[in-house]
PDB file of C-alpha atoms and ligand atoms in Angstrom:
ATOM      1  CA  UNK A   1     -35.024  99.588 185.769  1.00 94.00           C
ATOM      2  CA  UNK A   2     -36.297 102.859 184.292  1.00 98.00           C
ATOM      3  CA  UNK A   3     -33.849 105.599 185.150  1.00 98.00           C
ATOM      4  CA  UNK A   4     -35.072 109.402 183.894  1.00 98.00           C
ATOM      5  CA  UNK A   5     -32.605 112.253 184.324  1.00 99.00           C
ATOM      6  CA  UNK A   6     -33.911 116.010 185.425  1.00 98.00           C
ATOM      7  CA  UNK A   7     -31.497 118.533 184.007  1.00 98.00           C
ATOM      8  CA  UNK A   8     -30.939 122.215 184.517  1.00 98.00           C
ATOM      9  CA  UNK A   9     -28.663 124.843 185.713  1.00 98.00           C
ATOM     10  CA  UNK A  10     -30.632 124.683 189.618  1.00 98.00           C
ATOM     11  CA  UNK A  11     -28.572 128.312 190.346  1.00 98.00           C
ATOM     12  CA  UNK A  12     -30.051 127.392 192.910  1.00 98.00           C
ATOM     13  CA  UNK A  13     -32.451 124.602 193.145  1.00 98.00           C
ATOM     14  CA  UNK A  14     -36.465 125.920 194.002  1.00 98.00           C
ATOM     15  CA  UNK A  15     -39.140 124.355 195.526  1.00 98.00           C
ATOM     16  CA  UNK A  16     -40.339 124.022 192.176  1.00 97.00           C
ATOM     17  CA  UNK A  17     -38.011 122.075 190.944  1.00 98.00           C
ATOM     18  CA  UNK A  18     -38.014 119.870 194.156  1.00 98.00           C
ATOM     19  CA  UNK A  19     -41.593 119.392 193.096  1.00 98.00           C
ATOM     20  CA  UNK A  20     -40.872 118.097 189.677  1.00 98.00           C
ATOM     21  CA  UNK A  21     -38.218 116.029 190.740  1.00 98.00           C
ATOM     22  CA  UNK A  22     -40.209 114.640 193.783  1.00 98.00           C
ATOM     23  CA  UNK A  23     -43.453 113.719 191.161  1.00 98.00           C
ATOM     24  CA  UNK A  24     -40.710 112.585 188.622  1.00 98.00           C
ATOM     25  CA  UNK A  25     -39.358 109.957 191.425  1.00 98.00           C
ATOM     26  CA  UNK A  26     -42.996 108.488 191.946  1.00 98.00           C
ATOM     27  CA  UNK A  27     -43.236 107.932 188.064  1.00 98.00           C
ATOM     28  CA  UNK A  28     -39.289 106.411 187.077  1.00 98.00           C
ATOM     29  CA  UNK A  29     -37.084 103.435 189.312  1.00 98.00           C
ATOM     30  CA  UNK A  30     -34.821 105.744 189.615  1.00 98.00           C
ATOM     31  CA  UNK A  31     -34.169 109.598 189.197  1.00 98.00           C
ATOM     32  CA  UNK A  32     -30.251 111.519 188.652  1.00 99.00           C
ATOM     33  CA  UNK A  33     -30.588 115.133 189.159  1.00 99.00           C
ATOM     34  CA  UNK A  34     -28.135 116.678 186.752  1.00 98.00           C
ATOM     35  CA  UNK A  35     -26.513 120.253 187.142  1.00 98.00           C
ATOM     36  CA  UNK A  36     -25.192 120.833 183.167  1.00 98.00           C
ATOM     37  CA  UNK A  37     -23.980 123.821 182.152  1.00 96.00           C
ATOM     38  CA  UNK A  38     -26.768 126.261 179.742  1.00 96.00           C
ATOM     39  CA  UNK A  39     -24.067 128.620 178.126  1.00 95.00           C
ATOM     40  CA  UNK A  40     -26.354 131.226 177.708  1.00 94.00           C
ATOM     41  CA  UNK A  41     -25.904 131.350 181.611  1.00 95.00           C
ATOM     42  CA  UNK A  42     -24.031 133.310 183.728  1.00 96.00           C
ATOM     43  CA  UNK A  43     -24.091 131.189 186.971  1.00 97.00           C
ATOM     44  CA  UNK A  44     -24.111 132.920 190.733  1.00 96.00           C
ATOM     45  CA  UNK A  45     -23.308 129.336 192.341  1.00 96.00           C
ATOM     46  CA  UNK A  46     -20.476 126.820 191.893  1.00 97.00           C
ATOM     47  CA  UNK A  47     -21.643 123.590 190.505  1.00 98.00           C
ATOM     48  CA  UNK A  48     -20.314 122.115 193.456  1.00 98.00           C
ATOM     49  CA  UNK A  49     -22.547 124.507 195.707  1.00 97.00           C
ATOM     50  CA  UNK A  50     -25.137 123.948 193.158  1.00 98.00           C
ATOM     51  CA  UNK A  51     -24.869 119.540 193.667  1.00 98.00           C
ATOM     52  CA  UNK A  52     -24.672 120.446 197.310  1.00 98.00           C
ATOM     53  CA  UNK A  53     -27.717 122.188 197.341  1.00 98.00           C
ATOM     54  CA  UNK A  54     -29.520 119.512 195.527  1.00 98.00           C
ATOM     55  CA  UNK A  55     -28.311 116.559 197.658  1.00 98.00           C
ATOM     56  CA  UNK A  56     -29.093 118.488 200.679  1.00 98.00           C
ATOM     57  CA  UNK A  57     -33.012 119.068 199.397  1.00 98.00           C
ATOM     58  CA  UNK A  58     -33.529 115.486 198.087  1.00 98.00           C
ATOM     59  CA  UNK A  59     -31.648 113.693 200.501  1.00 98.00           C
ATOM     60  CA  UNK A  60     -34.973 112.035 201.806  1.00 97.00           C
ATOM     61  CA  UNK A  61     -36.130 110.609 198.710  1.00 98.00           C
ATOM     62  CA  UNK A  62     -34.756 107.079 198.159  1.00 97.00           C
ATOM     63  CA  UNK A  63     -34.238 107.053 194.729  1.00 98.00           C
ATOM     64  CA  UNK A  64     -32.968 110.012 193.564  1.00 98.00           C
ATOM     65  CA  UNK A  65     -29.291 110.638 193.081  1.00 98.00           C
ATOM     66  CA  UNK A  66     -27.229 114.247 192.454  1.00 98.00           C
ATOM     67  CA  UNK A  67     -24.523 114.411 189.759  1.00 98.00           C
ATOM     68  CA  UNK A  68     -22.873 117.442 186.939  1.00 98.00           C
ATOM     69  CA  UNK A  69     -21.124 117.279 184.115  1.00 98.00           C
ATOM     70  CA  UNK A  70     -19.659 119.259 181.599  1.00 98.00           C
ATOM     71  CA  UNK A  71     -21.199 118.061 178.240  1.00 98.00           C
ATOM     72  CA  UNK A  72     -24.497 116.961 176.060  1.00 98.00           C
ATOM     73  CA  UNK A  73     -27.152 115.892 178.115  1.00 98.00           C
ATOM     74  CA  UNK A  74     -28.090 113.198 175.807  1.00 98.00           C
ATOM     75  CA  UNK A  75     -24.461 111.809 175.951  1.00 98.00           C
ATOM     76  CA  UNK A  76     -24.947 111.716 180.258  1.00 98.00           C
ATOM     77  CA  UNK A  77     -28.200 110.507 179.228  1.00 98.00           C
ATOM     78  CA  UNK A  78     -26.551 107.238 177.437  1.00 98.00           C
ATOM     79  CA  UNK A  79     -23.910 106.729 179.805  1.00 98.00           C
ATOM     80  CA  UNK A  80     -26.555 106.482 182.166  1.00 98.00           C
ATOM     81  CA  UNK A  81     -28.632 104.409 180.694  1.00 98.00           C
ATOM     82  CA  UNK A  82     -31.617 106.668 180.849  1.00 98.00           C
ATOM     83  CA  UNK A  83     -34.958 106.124 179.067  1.00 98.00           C
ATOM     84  CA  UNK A  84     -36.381 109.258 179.599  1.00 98.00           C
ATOM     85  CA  UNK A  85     -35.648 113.400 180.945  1.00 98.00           C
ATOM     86  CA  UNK A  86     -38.383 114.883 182.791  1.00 98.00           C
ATOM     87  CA  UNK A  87     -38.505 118.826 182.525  1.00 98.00           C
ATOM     88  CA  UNK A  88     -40.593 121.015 184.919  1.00 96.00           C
ATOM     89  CA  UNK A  89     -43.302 123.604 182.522  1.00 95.00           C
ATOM     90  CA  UNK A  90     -44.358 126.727 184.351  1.00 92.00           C
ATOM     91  CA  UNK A  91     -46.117 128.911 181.847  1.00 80.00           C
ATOM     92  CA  UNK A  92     -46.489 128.985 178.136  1.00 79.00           C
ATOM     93  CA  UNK A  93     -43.052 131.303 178.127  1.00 78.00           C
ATOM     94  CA  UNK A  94     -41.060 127.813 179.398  1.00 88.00           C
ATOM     95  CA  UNK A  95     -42.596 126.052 176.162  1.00 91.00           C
ATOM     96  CA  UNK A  96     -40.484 127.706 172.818  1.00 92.00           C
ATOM     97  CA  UNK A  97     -37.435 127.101 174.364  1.00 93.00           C
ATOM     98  CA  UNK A  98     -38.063 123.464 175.964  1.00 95.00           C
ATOM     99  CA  UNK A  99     -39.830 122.446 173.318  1.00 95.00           C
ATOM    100  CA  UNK A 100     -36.694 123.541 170.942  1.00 96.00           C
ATOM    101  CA  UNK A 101     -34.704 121.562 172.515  1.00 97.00           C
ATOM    102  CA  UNK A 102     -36.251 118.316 173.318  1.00 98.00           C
ATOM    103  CA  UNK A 103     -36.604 118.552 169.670  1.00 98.00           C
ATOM    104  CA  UNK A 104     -32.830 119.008 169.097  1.00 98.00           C
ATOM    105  CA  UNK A 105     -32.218 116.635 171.915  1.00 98.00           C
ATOM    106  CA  UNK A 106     -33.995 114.162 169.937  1.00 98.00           C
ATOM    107  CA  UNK A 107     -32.266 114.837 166.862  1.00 98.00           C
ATOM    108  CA  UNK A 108     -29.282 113.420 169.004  1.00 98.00           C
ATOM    109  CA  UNK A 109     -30.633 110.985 170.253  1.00 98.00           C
ATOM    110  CA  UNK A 110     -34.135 109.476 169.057  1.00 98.00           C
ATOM    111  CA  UNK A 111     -34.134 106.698 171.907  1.00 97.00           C
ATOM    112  CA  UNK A 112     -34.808 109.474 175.410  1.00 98.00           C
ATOM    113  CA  UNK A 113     -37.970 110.594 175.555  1.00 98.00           C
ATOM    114  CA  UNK A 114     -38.257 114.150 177.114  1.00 98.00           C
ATOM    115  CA  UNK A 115     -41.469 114.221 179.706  1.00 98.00           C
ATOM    116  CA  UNK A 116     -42.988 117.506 180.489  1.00 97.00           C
ATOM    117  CA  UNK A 117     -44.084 117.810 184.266  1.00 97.00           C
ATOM    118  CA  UNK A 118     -46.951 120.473 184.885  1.00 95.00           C
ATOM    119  CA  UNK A 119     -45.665 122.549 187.560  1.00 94.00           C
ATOM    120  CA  UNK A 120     -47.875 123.206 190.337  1.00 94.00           C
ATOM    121  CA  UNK A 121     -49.944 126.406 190.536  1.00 93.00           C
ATOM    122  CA  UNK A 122     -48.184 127.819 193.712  1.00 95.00           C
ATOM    123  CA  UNK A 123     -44.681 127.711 192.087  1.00 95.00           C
ATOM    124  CA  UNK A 124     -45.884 129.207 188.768  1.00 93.00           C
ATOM    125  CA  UNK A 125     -43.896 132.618 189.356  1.00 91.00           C
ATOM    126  CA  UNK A 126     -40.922 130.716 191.027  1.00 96.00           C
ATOM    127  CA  UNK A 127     -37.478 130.809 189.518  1.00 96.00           C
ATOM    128  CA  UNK A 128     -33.828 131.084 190.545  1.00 97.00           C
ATOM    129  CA  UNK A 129     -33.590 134.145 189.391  1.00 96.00           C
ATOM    130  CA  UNK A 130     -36.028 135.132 191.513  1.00 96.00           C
ATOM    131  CA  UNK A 131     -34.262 133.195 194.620  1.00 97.00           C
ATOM    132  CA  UNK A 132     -30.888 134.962 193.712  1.00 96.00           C
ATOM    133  CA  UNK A 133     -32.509 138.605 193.159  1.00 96.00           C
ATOM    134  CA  UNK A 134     -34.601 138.446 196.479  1.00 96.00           C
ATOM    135  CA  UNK A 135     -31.622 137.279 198.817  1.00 95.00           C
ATOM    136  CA  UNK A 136     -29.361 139.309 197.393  1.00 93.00           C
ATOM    137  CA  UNK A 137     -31.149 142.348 198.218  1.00 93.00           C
ATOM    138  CA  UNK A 138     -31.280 140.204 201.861  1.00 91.00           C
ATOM    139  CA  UNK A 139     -35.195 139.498 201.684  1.00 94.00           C
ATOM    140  CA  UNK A 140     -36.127 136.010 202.940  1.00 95.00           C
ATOM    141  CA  UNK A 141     -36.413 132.948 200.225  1.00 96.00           C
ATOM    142  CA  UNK A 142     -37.691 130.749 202.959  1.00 96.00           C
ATOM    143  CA  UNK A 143     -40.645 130.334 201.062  1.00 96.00           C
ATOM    144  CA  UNK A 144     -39.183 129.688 197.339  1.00 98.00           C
ATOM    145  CA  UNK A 145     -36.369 127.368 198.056  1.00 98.00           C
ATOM    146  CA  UNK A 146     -36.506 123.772 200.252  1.00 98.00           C
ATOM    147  CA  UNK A 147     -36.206 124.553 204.067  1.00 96.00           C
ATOM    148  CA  UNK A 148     -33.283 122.188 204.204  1.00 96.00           C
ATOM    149  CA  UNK A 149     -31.079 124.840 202.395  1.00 97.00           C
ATOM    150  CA  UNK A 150     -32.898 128.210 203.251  1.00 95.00           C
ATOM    151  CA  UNK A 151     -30.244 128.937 205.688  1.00 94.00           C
ATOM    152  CA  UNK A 152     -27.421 128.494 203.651  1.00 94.00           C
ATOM    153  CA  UNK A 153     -28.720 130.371 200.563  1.00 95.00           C
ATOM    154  CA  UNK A 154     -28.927 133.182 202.809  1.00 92.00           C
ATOM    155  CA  UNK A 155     -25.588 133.400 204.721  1.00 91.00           C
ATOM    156  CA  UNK A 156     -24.205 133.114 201.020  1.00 89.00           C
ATOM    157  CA  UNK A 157     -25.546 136.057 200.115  1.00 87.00           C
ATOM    158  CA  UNK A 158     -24.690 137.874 203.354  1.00 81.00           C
ATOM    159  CA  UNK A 159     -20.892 136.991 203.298  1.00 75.00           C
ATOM    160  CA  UNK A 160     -20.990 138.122 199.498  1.00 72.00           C
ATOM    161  CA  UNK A 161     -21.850 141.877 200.769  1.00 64.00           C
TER     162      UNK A 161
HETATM  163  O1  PNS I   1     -32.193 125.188 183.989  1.00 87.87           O
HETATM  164  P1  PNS I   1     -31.849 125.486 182.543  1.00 87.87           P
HETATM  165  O2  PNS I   1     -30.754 126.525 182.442  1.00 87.87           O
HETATM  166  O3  PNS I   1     -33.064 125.859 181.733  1.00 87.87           O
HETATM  167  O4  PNS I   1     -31.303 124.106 181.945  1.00 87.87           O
HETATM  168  C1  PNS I   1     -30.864 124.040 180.615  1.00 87.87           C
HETATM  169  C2  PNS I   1     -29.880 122.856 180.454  1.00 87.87           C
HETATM  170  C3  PNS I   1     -28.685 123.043 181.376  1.00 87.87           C
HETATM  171  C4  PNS I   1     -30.620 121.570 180.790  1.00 87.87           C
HETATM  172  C5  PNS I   1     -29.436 122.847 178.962  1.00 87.87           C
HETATM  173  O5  PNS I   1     -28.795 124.052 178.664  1.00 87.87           O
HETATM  174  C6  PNS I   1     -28.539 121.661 178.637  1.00 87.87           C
HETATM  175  O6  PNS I   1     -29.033 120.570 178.407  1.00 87.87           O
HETATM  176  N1  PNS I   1     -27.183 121.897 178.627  1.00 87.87           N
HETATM  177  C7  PNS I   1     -26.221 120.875 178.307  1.00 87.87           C
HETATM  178  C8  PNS I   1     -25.782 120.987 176.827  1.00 87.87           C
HETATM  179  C9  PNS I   1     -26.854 120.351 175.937  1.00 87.87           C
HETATM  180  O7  PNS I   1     -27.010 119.150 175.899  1.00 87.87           O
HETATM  181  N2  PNS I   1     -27.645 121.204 175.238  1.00 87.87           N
HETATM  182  C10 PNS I   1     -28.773 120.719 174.447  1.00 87.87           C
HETATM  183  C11 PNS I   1     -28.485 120.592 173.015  1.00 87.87           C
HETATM  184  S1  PNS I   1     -28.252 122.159 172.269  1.00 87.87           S
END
């Protein structure tokens, strides 16, 4: 059973990263979502809102599962036996910083493998902070983040003020 883990802060989850996690599941037995904290972060979503979000977007795929946790990703990483962590690449502005730390996340722990996923041409200029900065001006993210959430994003933004 190989068992990859996607990682990130998903504040809130895109269609991009539905993508990656969606070509991820074709590739691994099984996939765990993981919302981890990045401390550099200031997050607009709870991490429960955050898991909610991603269980509610992946909920069709069969084997992918939704967890968090508060610590090294390549300690969750061993406690789930995981071979390998997939990480969506937009442009060459993704690459310093992922490539620092699959390096550093190797350093940890020489065993995971970090995969780099090509993200898909139409979700190049997608983000969450692009999600967040376009509903909270009320604009519609229908288009950047799964339909299954769209709704929700929005009334979340609207009962904010
Ligand atoms: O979506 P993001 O914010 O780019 O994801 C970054 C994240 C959360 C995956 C990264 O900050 C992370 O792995 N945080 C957990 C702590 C950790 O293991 N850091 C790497 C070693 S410095």
């Amino acid at each position: 059973m190989r068992i990859a883990v996607c990682p990130g802060s998903f504040d809130p989850i895109t269609k991009g990263h539905l993508d990656i996690i969606k070509r991820a599941s074709k590739l691994f037995d099984n996939v765990i979502v993981v919302v981890l904290q990045n401390t550099a972060k200031k997050y607009t979503f709870s991490v429960e809102e955050r898991v909610h979000f991603i269980e509610e977007s992946t909920a069709d795929i069969a084997n992918v599962s939704v967890d968090s946790y508060d610590g090294l990703l390549m300690d969750f990483c061993k406690m789930k036996g995981a071979v390998a962590v997939v990480k969506g690449l937009r442009a060459v502005t993704d690459f310093e910083y992922e490539f620092q730390m699959s390096l550093i996340n190797k350093q940890l722990n020489p065993e995971i493998e970090t995969v780099f996923i090509n993200t898909a041409q139409e979700y190049m200029f997608l983000s969450s902070s692009v999600v967040r900065e376009v509903a909270s001006f009320g604009g519609d993210v229908s288009q950047f983040v799964p339909e299954q959430i769209s709704t929700e994003i929005t009334e979340r933004f609207i009962k904010e003020g």
